[in-house]
mmCIF file of N, CA and C in Angstrom:
data_model
loop_
_atom_site.group_PDB
_atom_site.id
_atom_site.type_symbol
_atom_site.label_atom_id
_atom_site.label_comp_id
_atom_site.label_asym_id
_atom_site.label_seq_id
_atom_site.Cartn_x
_atom_site.Cartn_y
_atom_site.Cartn_z
ATOM 1 N N MET E 547 0.844 -1.180 0.000
ATOM 2 C CA MET E 547 0.000 0.000 0.000
ATOM 3 C C MET E 547 0.889 1.243 0.000
ATOM 4 N N ALA E 548 0.584 2.178 -0.870
ATOM 5 C CA ALA E 548 1.367 3.404 -0.968
ATOM 6 C C ALA E 548 1.094 4.302 0.241
ATOM 7 N N GLN E 549 2.148 4.939 0.701
ATOM 8 C CA GLN E 549 1.991 5.863 1.821
ATOM 9 C C GLN E 549 1.474 7.197 1.288
ATOM 10 N N THR E 550 0.557 7.786 2.025
ATOM 11 C CA THR E 550 -0.008 9.054 1.597
ATOM 12 C C THR E 550 0.931 10.199 1.970
ATOM 13 N N MET E 551 0.816 11.289 1.223
ATOM 14 C CA MET E 551 1.574 12.503 1.525
ATOM 15 C C MET E 551 0.676 13.402 2.368
ATOM 16 N N GLN E 552 1.259 13.977 3.409
ATOM 17 C CA GLN E 552 0.513 14.921 4.238
ATOM 18 C C GLN E 552 1.345 16.168 4.470
ATOM 19 N N ILE E 553 0.625 17.294 4.570
ATOM 20 C CA ILE E 553 1.261 18.537 4.963
ATOM 21 C C ILE E 553 0.541 19.056 6.200
ATOM 22 N N GLN E 554 1.212 19.962 6.881
ATOM 23 C CA GLN E 554 0.627 20.597 8.061
ATOM 24 C C GLN E 554 0.680 22.101 7.876
ATOM 25 N N LEU E 555 -0.437 22.750 8.180
ATOM 26 C CA LEU E 555 -0.516 24.208 8.178
ATOM 27 C C LEU E 555 -0.501 24.645 9.633
ATOM 28 N N GLU E 556 0.399 25.559 9.965
ATOM 29 C CA GLU E 556 0.488 26.061 11.337
ATOM 30 C C GLU E 556 0.262 27.564 11.327
ATOM 31 N N PHE E 557 -0.680 28.027 12.160
ATOM 32 C CA PHE E 557 -0.947 29.458 12.281
ATOM 33 C C PHE E 557 -1.557 29.737 13.636
ATOM 34 N N GLU E 558 -1.080 30.796 14.262
ATOM 35 C CA GLU E 558 -1.589 31.240 15.559
ATOM 36 C C GLU E 558 -1.715 30.102 16.573
ATOM 37 N N GLY E 559 -0.709 29.232 16.611
ATOM 38 C CA GLY E 559 -0.694 28.127 17.558
ATOM 39 C C GLY E 559 -1.634 26.974 17.223
ATOM 40 N N LYS E 560 -2.223 27.001 16.040
ATOM 41 C CA LYS E 560 -3.145 25.942 15.617
ATOM 42 C C LYS E 560 -2.519 25.151 14.475
ATOM 43 N N TYR E 561 -2.949 23.900 14.324
ATOM 44 C CA TYR E 561 -2.414 23.021 13.296
ATOM 45 C C TYR E 561 -3.552 22.399 12.499
ATOM 46 N N VAL E 562 -3.369 22.381 11.177
ATOM 47 C CA VAL E 562 -4.348 21.762 10.285
ATOM 48 C C VAL E 562 -3.582 20.795 9.385
ATOM 49 N N LYS E 563 -4.032 19.539 9.336
ATOM 50 C CA LYS E 563 -3.391 18.546 8.469
ATOM 51 C C LYS E 563 -4.201 18.368 7.203
ATOM 52 N N VAL E 564 -3.471 18.197 6.105
ATOM 53 C CA VAL E 564 -4.078 17.998 4.790
ATOM 54 C C VAL E 564 -3.436 16.775 4.154
ATOM 55 N N GLU E 565 -4.275 15.859 3.679
ATOM 56 C CA GLU E 565 -3.777 14.696 2.942
ATOM 57 C C GLU E 565 -3.754 15.055 1.467
ATOM 58 N N LEU E 566 -2.605 14.857 0.832
ATOM 59 C CA LEU E 566 -2.438 15.262 -0.555
ATOM 60 C C LEU E 566 -2.758 14.139 -1.523
ATOM 61 N N GLU E 567 -3.282 14.539 -2.658
ATOM 62 C CA GLU E 567 -3.500 13.649 -3.798
ATOM 63 C C GLU E 567 -2.125 13.338 -4.391
ATOM 64 N N ASP E 568 -1.958 12.135 -4.905
ATOM 65 C CA ASP E 568 -0.692 11.785 -5.544
ATOM 66 C C ASP E 568 -0.780 12.192 -7.016
ATOM 67 N N ASN E 569 -0.446 13.458 -7.289
ATOM 68 C CA ASN E 569 -0.404 13.927 -8.673
ATOM 69 C C ASN E 569 0.806 14.830 -8.842
ATOM 70 N N SER E 570 1.124 15.184 -10.072
ATOM 71 C CA SER E 570 2.346 15.948 -10.331
ATOM 72 C C SER E 570 2.304 17.331 -9.672
ATOM 73 N N ALA E 571 1.148 17.982 -9.678
ATOM 74 C CA ALA E 571 1.040 19.306 -9.055
ATOM 75 C C ALA E 571 1.300 19.225 -7.547
ATOM 76 N N SER E 572 0.756 18.201 -6.888
ATOM 77 C CA SER E 572 0.983 18.030 -5.440
ATOM 78 C C SER E 572 2.454 17.771 -5.143
ATOM 79 N N ARG E 573 3.089 16.948 -5.959
ATOM 80 C CA ARG E 573 4.512 16.662 -5.742
ATOM 81 C C ARG E 573 5.360 17.921 -5.934
ATOM 82 N N GLU E 574 5.032 18.736 -6.937
ATOM 83 C CA GLU E 574 5.750 20.007 -7.136
ATOM 84 C C GLU E 574 5.518 20.952 -5.953
ATOM 85 N N PHE E 575 4.299 20.958 -5.450
ATOM 86 C CA PHE E 575 3.966 21.791 -4.290
ATOM 87 C C PHE E 575 4.805 21.370 -3.084
ATOM 88 N N VAL E 576 4.865 20.078 -2.797
ATOM 89 C CA VAL E 576 5.643 19.565 -1.665
ATOM 90 C C VAL E 576 7.120 19.928 -1.813
ATOM 91 N N ALA E 577 7.615 19.935 -3.047
ATOM 92 C CA ALA E 577 9.026 20.262 -3.280
ATOM 93 C C ALA E 577 9.343 21.715 -2.887
ATOM 94 N N GLN E 578 8.319 22.585 -2.822
ATOM 95 C CA GLN E 578 8.528 23.983 -2.423
ATOM 96 C C GLN E 578 8.514 24.168 -0.902
ATOM 97 N N LEU E 579 8.091 23.153 -0.170
ATOM 98 C CA LEU E 579 7.953 23.276 1.285
ATOM 99 C C LEU E 579 9.294 23.145 1.978
ATOM 100 N N PRO E 580 9.489 23.752 3.143
ATOM 101 C CA PRO E 580 8.516 24.536 3.900
ATOM 102 C C PRO E 580 8.345 25.938 3.298
ATOM 103 N N LEU E 581 7.161 26.490 3.516
ATOM 104 C CA LEU E 581 6.833 27.837 3.052
ATOM 105 C C LEU E 581 6.124 28.603 4.155
ATOM 106 N N SER E 582 6.311 29.889 4.165
ATOM 107 C CA SER E 582 5.540 30.770 5.031
ATOM 108 C C SER E 582 4.773 31.702 4.094
ATOM 109 N N LEU E 583 3.442 31.604 4.121
ATOM 110 C CA LEU E 583 2.593 32.359 3.206
ATOM 111 C C LEU E 583 1.536 33.138 3.963
ATOM 112 N N GLU E 584 1.112 34.247 3.376
ATOM 113 C CA GLU E 584 0.017 35.002 3.964
ATOM 114 C C GLU E 584 -1.277 34.607 3.252
ATOM 115 N N PHE E 585 -2.226 34.108 4.020
ATOM 116 C CA PHE E 585 -3.529 33.718 3.494
ATOM 117 C C PHE E 585 -4.522 34.842 3.726
ATOM 118 N N SER E 586 -5.454 34.970 2.804
ATOM 119 C CA SER E 586 -6.530 35.944 2.930
ATOM 120 C C SER E 586 -7.837 35.284 2.518
ATOM 121 N N ASP E 587 -8.929 35.942 2.853
ATOM 122 C CA ASP E 587 -10.237 35.412 2.477
ATOM 123 C C ASP E 587 -10.562 35.867 1.056
ATOM 124 N N TYR E 588 -11.212 34.981 0.319
ATOM 125 C CA TYR E 588 -11.631 35.316 -1.038
ATOM 126 C C TYR E 588 -13.104 34.951 -1.195
ATOM 127 N N VAL E 589 -13.905 35.916 -1.536
ATOM 128 C CA VAL E 589 -15.350 35.814 -1.804
ATOM 129 C C VAL E 589 -16.158 35.105 -0.712
ATOM 130 N N GLY E 590 -15.658 35.092 0.521
ATOM 131 C CA GLY E 590 -16.397 34.469 1.609
ATOM 132 C C GLY E 590 -16.576 32.969 1.448
ATOM 133 N N LYS E 591 -15.669 32.328 0.664
ATOM 134 C CA LYS E 591 -15.796 30.889 0.408
ATOM 135 C C LYS E 591 -14.474 30.130 0.474
ATOM 136 N N GLU E 592 -13.365 30.871 0.467
ATOM 137 C CA GLU E 592 -12.074 30.195 0.430
ATOM 138 C C GLU E 592 -10.984 31.081 1.035
ATOM 139 N N LYS E 593 -9.941 30.426 1.518
ATOM 140 C CA LYS E 593 -8.737 31.109 1.995
ATOM 141 C C LYS E 593 -7.663 30.834 0.956
ATOM 142 N N ILE E 594 -6.990 31.906 0.509
ATOM 143 C CA ILE E 594 -6.018 31.744 -0.564
ATOM 144 C C ILE E 594 -4.684 32.398 -0.221
ATOM 145 N N ALA E 595 -3.626 31.917 -0.889
ATOM 146 C CA ALA E 595 -2.285 32.489 -0.769
ATOM 147 C C ALA E 595 -1.565 32.289 -2.094
ATOM 148 N N HIS E 596 -0.670 33.209 -2.408
ATOM 149 C CA HIS E 596 0.074 33.133 -3.659
ATOM 150 C C HIS E 596 1.361 32.327 -3.463
ATOM 151 N N LEU E 597 1.575 31.336 -4.328
ATOM 152 C CA LEU E 597 2.806 30.546 -4.277
ATOM 153 C C LEU E 597 3.956 31.323 -4.911
ATOM 154 N N PRO E 598 5.173 31.152 -4.400
ATOM 155 C CA PRO E 598 6.313 31.851 -4.983
ATOM 156 C C PRO E 598 6.661 31.338 -6.382
ATOM 157 N N LYS E 599 6.291 30.085 -6.682
ATOM 158 C CA LYS E 599 6.622 29.479 -7.975
ATOM 159 C C LYS E 599 5.390 28.720 -8.481
ATOM 160 N N HIS E 600 5.021 28.950 -9.740
ATOM 161 C CA HIS E 600 3.864 28.264 -10.328
ATOM 162 C C HIS E 600 4.097 26.759 -10.408
ATOM 163 N N LEU E 601 3.010 26.008 -10.334
ATOM 164 C CA LEU E 601 3.044 24.554 -10.475
ATOM 165 C C LEU E 601 2.699 24.180 -11.912
ATOM 166 N N SER E 602 3.268 23.092 -12.372
ATOM 167 C CA SER E 602 2.934 22.577 -13.695
ATOM 168 C C SER E 602 1.572 21.904 -13.616
ATOM 169 N N VAL E 603 0.703 22.198 -14.562
ATOM 170 C CA VAL E 603 -0.635 21.599 -14.515
ATOM 171 C C VAL E 603 -0.924 20.753 -15.755
ATOM 172 N N LYS E 604 0.130 20.365 -16.467
ATOM 173 C CA LYS E 604 -0.054 19.484 -17.618
ATOM 174 C C LYS E 604 -0.658 18.165 -17.144
ATOM 175 N N ASN E 605 -1.563 17.648 -17.925
ATOM 176 C CA ASN E 605 -2.208 16.357 -17.644
ATOM 177 C C ASN E 605 -2.982 16.342 -16.328
ATOM 178 N N THR E 606 -3.497 17.476 -15.903
ATOM 179 C CA THR E 606 -4.364 17.500 -14.726
ATOM 180 C C THR E 606 -5.774 17.833 -15.194
ATOM 181 N N ALA E 607 -6.699 17.014 -14.779
ATOM 182 C CA ALA E 607 -8.093 17.206 -15.189
ATOM 183 C C ALA E 607 -8.775 18.197 -14.264
ATOM 184 N N GLY E 608 -9.759 18.903 -14.796
ATOM 185 C CA GLY E 608 -10.580 19.746 -13.946
ATOM 186 C C GLY E 608 -11.367 18.858 -12.981
ATOM 187 N N TYR E 609 -11.978 19.469 -11.986
ATOM 188 C CA TYR E 609 -12.729 18.661 -11.027
ATOM 189 C C TYR E 609 -13.845 19.477 -10.410
ATOM 190 N N ASN E 610 -14.720 18.799 -9.697
ATOM 191 C CA ASN E 610 -15.852 19.421 -9.016
ATOM 192 C C ASN E 610 -15.425 19.751 -7.584
ATOM 193 N N PRO E 611 -15.172 21.023 -7.259
ATOM 194 C CA PRO E 611 -14.653 21.402 -5.941
ATOM 195 C C PRO E 611 -15.600 21.027 -4.798
ATOM 196 N N GLN E 612 -14.995 20.622 -3.676
ATOM 197 C CA GLN E 612 -15.741 20.257 -2.478
ATOM 198 C C GLN E 612 -15.219 21.064 -1.290
ATOM 199 N N ILE E 613 -16.066 21.252 -0.304
ATOM 200 C CA ILE E 613 -15.656 21.920 0.930
ATOM 201 C C ILE E 613 -14.523 21.105 1.568
ATOM 202 N N GLY E 614 -13.457 21.803 1.966
ATOM 203 C CA GLY E 614 -12.308 21.137 2.584
ATOM 204 C C GLY E 614 -11.183 20.826 1.616
ATOM 205 N N ASP E 615 -11.389 21.099 0.332
ATOM 206 C CA ASP E 615 -10.343 20.820 -0.660
ATOM 207 C C ASP E 615 -9.223 21.846 -0.601
ATOM 208 N N LEU E 616 -7.989 21.346 -0.684
ATOM 209 C CA LEU E 616 -6.831 22.181 -0.956
ATOM 210 C C LEU E 616 -6.675 22.166 -2.469
ATOM 211 N N PHE E 617 -6.574 23.351 -3.070
ATOM 212 C CA PHE E 617 -6.519 23.420 -4.525
ATOM 213 C C PHE E 617 -5.436 24.383 -4.981
ATOM 214 N N TYR E 618 -5.129 24.271 -6.244
ATOM 215 C CA TYR E 618 -4.233 25.211 -6.912
ATOM 216 C C TYR E 618 -5.049 25.865 -8.019
ATOM 217 N N PHE E 619 -4.973 27.202 -8.125
ATOM 218 C CA PHE E 619 -5.655 27.919 -9.200
ATOM 219 C C PHE E 619 -4.584 28.410 -10.160
ATOM 220 N N ALA E 620 -4.415 27.678 -11.251
ATOM 221 C CA ALA E 620 -3.309 27.899 -12.191
ATOM 222 C C ALA E 620 -3.236 29.317 -12.757
ATOM 223 N N PRO E 621 -4.355 29.943 -13.161
ATOM 224 C CA PRO E 621 -4.226 31.279 -13.755
ATOM 225 C C PRO E 621 -3.581 32.314 -12.830
ATOM 226 N N TRP E 622 -3.772 32.202 -11.539
ATOM 227 C CA TRP E 622 -3.226 33.178 -10.596
ATOM 228 C C TRP E 622 -1.993 32.684 -9.844
ATOM 229 N N GLY E 623 -1.731 31.369 -9.868
ATOM 230 C CA GLY E 623 -0.613 30.819 -9.102
ATOM 231 C C GLY E 623 -0.896 30.753 -7.618
ATOM 232 N N ASN E 624 -2.186 30.617 -7.267
ATOM 233 C CA ASN E 624 -2.595 30.560 -5.858
ATOM 234 C C ASN E 624 -2.899 29.137 -5.419
ATOM 235 N N ILE E 625 -2.686 28.900 -4.130
ATOM 236 C CA ILE E 625 -3.273 27.730 -3.498
ATOM 237 C C ILE E 625 -4.402 28.241 -2.612
ATOM 238 N N GLY E 626 -5.286 27.362 -2.244
ATOM 239 C CA GLY E 626 -6.370 27.763 -1.370
ATOM 240 C C GLY E 626 -7.092 26.566 -0.797
ATOM 241 N N ILE E 627 -7.974 26.858 0.150
ATOM 242 C CA ILE E 627 -8.817 25.834 0.764
ATOM 243 C C ILE E 627 -10.245 26.347 0.723
ATOM 244 N N PHE E 628 -11.134 25.540 0.148
ATOM 245 C CA PHE E 628 -12.552 25.897 0.110
ATOM 246 C C PHE E 628 -13.188 25.596 1.463
ATOM 247 N N TYR E 629 -13.910 26.571 2.030
ATOM 248 C CA TYR E 629 -14.692 26.315 3.239
ATOM 249 C C TYR E 629 -16.181 26.486 2.968
ATOM 250 N N ALA E 630 -16.531 26.791 1.737
ATOM 251 C CA ALA E 630 -17.925 26.847 1.297
ATOM 252 C C ALA E 630 -17.968 26.314 -0.134
ATOM 253 N N LYS E 631 -19.128 25.906 -0.564
ATOM 254 C CA LYS E 631 -19.287 25.292 -1.878
ATOM 255 C C LYS E 631 -18.959 26.284 -2.994
ATOM 256 N N GLN E 632 -18.206 25.812 -3.967
ATOM 257 C CA GLN E 632 -17.855 26.580 -5.147
ATOM 258 C C GLN E 632 -18.188 25.747 -6.383
ATOM 259 N N PRO E 633 -18.568 26.393 -7.480
ATOM 260 C CA PRO E 633 -18.807 25.641 -8.714
ATOM 261 C C PRO E 633 -17.482 25.264 -9.377
ATOM 262 N N PRO E 634 -17.508 24.277 -10.280
ATOM 263 C CA PRO E 634 -16.289 23.966 -11.039
ATOM 264 C C PRO E 634 -15.832 25.210 -11.803
ATOM 265 N N TYR E 635 -14.530 25.356 -11.942
ATOM 266 C CA TYR E 635 -13.991 26.509 -12.647
ATOM 267 C C TYR E 635 -12.733 26.075 -13.376
ATOM 268 N N ASN E 636 -12.599 26.514 -14.606
ATOM 269 C CA ASN E 636 -11.437 26.161 -15.412
ATOM 270 C C ASN E 636 -10.158 26.671 -14.742
ATOM 271 N N GLY E 637 -9.160 25.809 -14.607
ATOM 272 C CA GLY E 637 -7.896 26.208 -14.008
ATOM 273 C C GLY E 637 -7.697 25.725 -12.587
ATOM 274 N N LEU E 638 -8.758 25.141 -11.977
ATOM 275 C CA LEU E 638 -8.621 24.579 -10.628
ATOM 276 C C LEU E 638 -7.982 23.195 -10.711
ATOM 277 N N VAL E 639 -7.031 22.941 -9.828
ATOM 278 C CA VAL E 639 -6.375 21.636 -9.757
ATOM 279 C C VAL E 639 -6.475 21.145 -8.320
ATOM 280 N N TYR E 640 -6.979 19.928 -8.154
ATOM 281 C CA TYR E 640 -7.128 19.333 -6.826
ATOM 282 C C TYR E 640 -5.767 18.913 -6.296
ATOM 283 N N LEU E 641 -5.433 19.375 -5.081
ATOM 284 C CA LEU E 641 -4.178 18.991 -4.440
ATOM 285 C C LEU E 641 -4.389 18.049 -3.261
ATOM 286 N N GLY E 642 -5.496 18.216 -2.522
ATOM 287 C CA GLY E 642 -5.704 17.375 -1.347
ATOM 288 C C GLY E 642 -6.917 17.803 -0.561
ATOM 289 N N LYS E 643 -7.023 17.248 0.667
ATOM 290 C CA LYS E 643 -8.220 17.436 1.491
ATOM 291 C C LYS E 643 -7.825 17.670 2.945
ATOM 292 N N VAL E 644 -8.467 18.673 3.578
ATOM 293 C CA VAL E 644 -8.304 18.897 5.023
ATOM 294 C C VAL E 644 -8.865 17.661 5.729
ATOM 295 N N LEU E 645 -8.139 17.159 6.725
ATOM 296 C CA LEU E 645 -8.495 15.877 7.324
ATOM 297 C C LEU E 645 -9.660 15.915 8.307
ATOM 298 N N ASP E 646 -9.994 17.072 8.864
ATOM 299 C CA ASP E 646 -11.153 17.080 9.764
ATOM 300 C C ASP E 646 -11.906 18.401 9.689
ATOM 301 N N SER E 647 -13.205 18.338 9.923
ATOM 302 C CA SER E 647 -14.076 19.510 9.777
ATOM 303 C C SER E 647 -13.795 20.572 10.842
ATOM 304 N N LYS E 648 -13.314 20.165 12.012
ATOM 305 C CA LYS E 648 -12.978 21.126 13.066
ATOM 306 C C LYS E 648 -11.857 22.065 12.587
ATOM 307 N N SER E 649 -10.866 21.490 11.910
ATOM 308 C CA SER E 649 -9.775 22.295 11.356
ATOM 309 C C SER E 649 -10.293 23.271 10.312
ATOM 310 N N LEU E 650 -11.251 22.835 9.531
ATOM 311 C CA LEU E 650 -11.848 23.694 8.509
ATOM 312 C C LEU E 650 -12.555 24.885 9.153
ATOM 313 N N GLU E 651 -13.220 24.653 10.263
ATOM 314 C CA GLU E 651 -13.893 25.743 10.988
ATOM 315 C C GLU E 651 -12.877 26.748 11.529
ATOM 316 N N ILE E 652 -11.721 26.258 11.988
ATOM 317 C CA ILE E 652 -10.657 27.138 12.479
ATOM 318 C C ILE E 652 -10.173 28.047 11.347
ATOM 319 N N LEU E 653 -9.959 27.466 10.176
ATOM 320 C CA LEU E 653 -9.543 28.267 9.020
ATOM 321 C C LEU E 653 -10.605 29.297 8.649
ATOM 322 N N LYS E 654 -11.841 28.847 8.593
ATOM 323 C CA LYS E 654 -12.955 29.714 8.206
ATOM 324 C C LYS E 654 -13.092 30.895 9.166
ATOM 325 N N SER E 655 -12.799 30.685 10.442
ATOM 326 C CA SER E 655 -12.990 31.719 11.460
ATOM 327 C C SER E 655 -11.949 32.840 11.396
ATOM 328 N N GLN E 656 -10.884 32.652 10.613
ATOM 329 C CA GLN E 656 -9.862 33.692 10.486
ATOM 330 C C GLN E 656 -10.442 34.846 9.668
ATOM 331 N N LYS E 657 -10.639 35.992 10.294
ATOM 332 C CA LYS E 657 -11.284 37.123 9.620
ATOM 333 C C LYS E 657 -10.303 38.018 8.880
ATOM 334 N N LYS E 658 -9.090 38.132 9.384
ATOM 335 C CA LYS E 658 -8.083 38.984 8.751
ATOM 336 C C LYS E 658 -7.061 38.101 8.046
ATOM 337 N N ASN E 659 -6.178 38.733 7.265
ATOM 338 C CA ASN E 659 -5.078 37.990 6.666
ATOM 339 C C ASN E 659 -4.252 37.360 7.777
ATOM 340 N N PHE E 660 -3.696 36.181 7.519
ATOM 341 C CA PHE E 660 -2.921 35.490 8.544
ATOM 342 C C PHE E 660 -1.772 34.720 7.913
ATOM 343 N N LYS E 661 -0.655 34.674 8.644
ATOM 344 C CA LYS E 661 0.542 33.957 8.194
ATOM 345 C C LYS E 661 0.399 32.481 8.526
ATOM 346 N N VAL E 662 0.772 31.643 7.557
ATOM 347 C CA VAL E 662 0.708 30.197 7.727
ATOM 348 C C VAL E 662 2.060 29.607 7.343
ATOM 349 N N VAL E 663 2.570 28.713 8.182
ATOM 350 C CA VAL E 663 3.755 27.947 7.849
ATOM 351 C C VAL E 663 3.275 26.574 7.373
ATOM 352 N N LEU E 664 3.669 26.227 6.158
ATOM 353 C CA LEU E 664 3.283 24.936 5.575
ATOM 354 C C LEU E 664 4.496 24.028 5.574
ATOM 355 N N ARG E 665 4.315 22.818 6.104
ATOM 356 C CA ARG E 665 5.416 21.838 6.177
ATOM 357 C C ARG E 665 4.935 20.489 5.699
ATOM 358 N N TYR E 666 5.846 19.768 5.068
ATOM 359 C CA TYR E 666 5.594 18.385 4.689
ATOM 360 C C TYR E 666 5.776 17.527 5.937
ATOM 361 N N VAL E 667 4.829 16.649 6.244
ATOM 362 C CA VAL E 667 4.975 15.800 7.426
ATOM 363 C C VAL E 667 5.174 14.323 7.093
ATOM 364 N N ARG E 668 4.677 13.865 5.939
ATOM 365 C CA ARG E 668 4.957 12.485 5.485
ATOM 366 C C ARG E 668 4.380 12.249 4.112
#
């Protein structure tokens, strides 16, 4: 059985774990870690941050976004986490999933921009 890739987001003394999809974009993302990024709210549905280096999205299919998804938005070079339902949109690439709903509520409750340290954990 293949071992899953996980990352941890740390902010304001809180930790959120995300299990990553095994795809080329996720592997490129992990190769950039650790990172310290500033996340902000976008349209009252997602928390986003700009990556320092764009990810390759060749051979990645579009997908139907779900609450709790970690995604990459290729046109802007952003990563983000959906905390409310969003429709499919061209350029979204699925990277992984927040492991528990309590962590998602913690992210959603952040009202101002906040610094997050992202680390690969396994």
